Structures are given as C-alpha cells and as structure tokens.
XYZ file of C-alpha atoms in Angstrom:
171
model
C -238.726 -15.062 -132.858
C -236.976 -11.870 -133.354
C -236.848 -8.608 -131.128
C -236.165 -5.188 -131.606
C -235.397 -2.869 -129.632
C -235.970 1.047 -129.784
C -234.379 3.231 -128.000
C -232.462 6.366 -129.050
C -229.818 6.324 -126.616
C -228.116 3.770 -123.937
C -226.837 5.156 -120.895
C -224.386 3.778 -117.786
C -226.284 3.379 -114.510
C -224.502 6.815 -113.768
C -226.216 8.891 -116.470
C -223.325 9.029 -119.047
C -224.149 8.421 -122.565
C -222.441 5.564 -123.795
C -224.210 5.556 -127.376
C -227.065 7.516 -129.193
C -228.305 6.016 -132.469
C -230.134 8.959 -134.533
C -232.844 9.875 -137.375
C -231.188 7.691 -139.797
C -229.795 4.832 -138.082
C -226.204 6.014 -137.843
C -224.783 4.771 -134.201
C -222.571 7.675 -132.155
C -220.200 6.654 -129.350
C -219.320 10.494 -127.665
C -217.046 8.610 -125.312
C -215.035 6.186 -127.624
C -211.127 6.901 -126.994
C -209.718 8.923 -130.291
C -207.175 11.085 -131.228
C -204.820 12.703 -133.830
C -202.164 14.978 -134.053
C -199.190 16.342 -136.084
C -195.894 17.954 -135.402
C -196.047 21.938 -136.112
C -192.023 22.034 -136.243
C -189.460 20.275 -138.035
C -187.056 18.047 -136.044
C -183.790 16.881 -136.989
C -183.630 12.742 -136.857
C -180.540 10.637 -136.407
C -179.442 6.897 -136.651
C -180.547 6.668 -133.106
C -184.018 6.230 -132.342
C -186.307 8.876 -130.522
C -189.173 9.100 -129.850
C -191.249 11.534 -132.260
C -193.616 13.922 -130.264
C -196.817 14.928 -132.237
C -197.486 18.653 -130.208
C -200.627 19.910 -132.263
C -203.668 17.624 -131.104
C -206.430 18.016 -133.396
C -208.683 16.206 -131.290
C -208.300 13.786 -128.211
C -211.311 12.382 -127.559
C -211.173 11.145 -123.751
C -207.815 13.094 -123.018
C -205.683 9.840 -123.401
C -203.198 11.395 -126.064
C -200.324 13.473 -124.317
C -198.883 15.683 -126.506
C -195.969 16.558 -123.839
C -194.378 13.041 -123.950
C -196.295 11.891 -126.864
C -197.830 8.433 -125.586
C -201.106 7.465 -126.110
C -202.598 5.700 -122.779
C -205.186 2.912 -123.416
C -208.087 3.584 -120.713
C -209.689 0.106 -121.448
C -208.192 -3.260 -123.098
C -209.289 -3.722 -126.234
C -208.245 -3.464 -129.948
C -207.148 0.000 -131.185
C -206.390 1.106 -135.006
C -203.263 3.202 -135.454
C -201.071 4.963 -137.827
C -198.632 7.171 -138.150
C -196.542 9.005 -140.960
C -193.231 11.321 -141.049
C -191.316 12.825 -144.465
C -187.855 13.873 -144.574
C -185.858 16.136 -146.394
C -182.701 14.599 -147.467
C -180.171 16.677 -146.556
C -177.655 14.087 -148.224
C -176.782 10.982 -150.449
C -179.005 7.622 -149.875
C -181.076 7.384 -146.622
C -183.048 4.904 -144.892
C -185.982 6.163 -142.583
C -187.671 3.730 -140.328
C -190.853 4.701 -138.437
C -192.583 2.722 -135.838
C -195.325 2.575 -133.468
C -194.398 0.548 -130.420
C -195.408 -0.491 -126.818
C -192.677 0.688 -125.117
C -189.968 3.422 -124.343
C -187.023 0.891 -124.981
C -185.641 0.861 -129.129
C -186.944 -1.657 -130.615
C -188.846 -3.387 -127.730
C -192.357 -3.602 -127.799
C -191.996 -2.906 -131.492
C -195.785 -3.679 -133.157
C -195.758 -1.862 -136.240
C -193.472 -0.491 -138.801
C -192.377 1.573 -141.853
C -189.351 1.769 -143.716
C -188.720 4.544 -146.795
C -186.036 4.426 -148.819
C -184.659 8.765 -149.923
C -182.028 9.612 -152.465
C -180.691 12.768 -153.711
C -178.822 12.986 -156.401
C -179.065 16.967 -156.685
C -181.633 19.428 -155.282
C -184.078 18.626 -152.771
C -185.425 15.228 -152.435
C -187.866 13.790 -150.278
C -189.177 10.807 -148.748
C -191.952 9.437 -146.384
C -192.349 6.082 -144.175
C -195.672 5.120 -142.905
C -197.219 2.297 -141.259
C -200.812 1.526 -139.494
C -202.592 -1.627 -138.114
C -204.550 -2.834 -135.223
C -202.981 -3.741 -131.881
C -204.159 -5.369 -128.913
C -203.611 -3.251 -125.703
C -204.247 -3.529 -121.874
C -206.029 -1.256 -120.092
C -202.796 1.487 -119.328
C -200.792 0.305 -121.762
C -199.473 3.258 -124.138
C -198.270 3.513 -127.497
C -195.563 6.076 -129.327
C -193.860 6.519 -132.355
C -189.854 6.039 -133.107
C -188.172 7.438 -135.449
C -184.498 6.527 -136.728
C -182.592 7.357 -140.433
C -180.416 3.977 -140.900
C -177.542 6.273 -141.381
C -175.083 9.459 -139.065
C -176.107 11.724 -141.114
C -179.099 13.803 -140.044
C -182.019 14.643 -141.737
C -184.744 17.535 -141.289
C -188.602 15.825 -140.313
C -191.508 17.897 -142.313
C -194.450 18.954 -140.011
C -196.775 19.172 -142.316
C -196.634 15.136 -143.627
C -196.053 14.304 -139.792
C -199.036 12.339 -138.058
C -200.339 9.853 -135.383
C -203.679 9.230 -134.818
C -205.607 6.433 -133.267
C -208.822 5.156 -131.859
C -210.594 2.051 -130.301
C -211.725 -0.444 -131.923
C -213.711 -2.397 -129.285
C-alpha cells in the first residue's frame, strides 16, 4: 500500500525550517551548507605551496566559508561537492601549475583532489588554468582549502577573475 504525504514544509522540533517543497514540486533546503567565492586580486605563486585565499564570498550559506584564512568548516559529516579553479599569467618559459583542494594545512597531506595545467610562452602573453572538483567525505569540523604551487622558482601572477572555490553538501 502506498502513502503520501502532504505537507509544504518540515520543520525541527525548534521551529527552524529544514525544507519547504513548493507550487511545483521543487524541494528547498534554506539551511543546506553552501558557498562560493573568488579572489578580487592577483597573487604571485611560487614552487612552494600556499594556501590560496578566495576574499570575495558570493554567498556562504550557513557562515562556514572564512574568507580570512580561506577554510571551509564542515558543520555536519557528510558528503560535500567541491571545486576550485586558478589561471596564471606566464611570466616566463614552460610552467607547471598544480591546484588542489585538501584536508589539511600541511603540503601535500590530506591531499583529496587535484589539478595540474601545463603554460608555455614562447612570446607575448600566455596563459593557463588548472582545475579540479569531486566529492569528499568530511567529519563534522573538518575543513577544506585550496593549494596552490607552479612546479618551477620562477613566479607567476594568479588572475582573479578565473579564480574560484565553491562548495556545498551533498547529504
């Protein structure tokens, strides 16, 4: 035998809406963690990694983006999406540019996700961009960031306006 149920909105115990389904059908979850941001500067990368800090938040749905240190805090465990871009300006020969999203402040540990672009100038301006995305599994306060490292000494010059992280929770 099959049920149905119908209701227009579920609610916590406490009054806060935890979903509202409307006219058509189409399910809204106002409290779902989300967030995305971009860099409104350029920032000059090295063959060290550091951590990339996306200052413009275009919305942060639950505050758990901080755009100071640029870690996103998971308020519940679950399965998030993420992705995140950069572009460089080559400011010389052959470069390598390696992005990644990772679970912790150490290089390279905690690594989940990454990109790799490959940028070569032989005159003028050239330009490249790494990107990478996926789901990860996270524990309630564990936080994600973005690294980003060229795979040579020279530097290169980050552009804002290709530069992104965004993420939200899957369930």
């Amino acid at each position: 035998m099959a049920s149905t149920i119908k209701v227009n909105e579920i609610q916590h115990t406490g009054g806060t809406s935890a979903m509202t389904v409307d006219t058509t059908g189409r399910i809204l979850q106002p409290a779902k963690p989300a967030f995305s941001a971009t860099r409104t500067s350029n920032l000059t990368v090295t063959n060290s990694p550091q951590t990339i800090i996306y200052n413009a938040v275009h919305h942060n749905q639950g505050s758990h983006y901080n755009s100071s240190n640029g870690k996103f805090t998971a308020p519940v465990t679950g399965l998030y999406y993420f992705s995140a871009a950069t572009s460089i300006v080559v400011l010389a020969d052959s470069r390598f540019l390696v992005l990644t999203i990772q679970t912790s402040d150490s290089n390279f540990t905690g690594q989940v996700l990454s990109g790799r672009s490959h940028a070569y100038k032989a005159s003028g301006t050239s330009y490249a961009q790494a990107q990478c995305a996926g789901v990860i599994p996270l524990n309630a306060n564990d936080f994600v960031l973005c690294k980003l490292e060229v795979e040579t000494s020279s530097a290169l010059s980050v552009g804002d306006s290709a530069c992104y992280f965004t993420g939200y929770l899957i369930g």
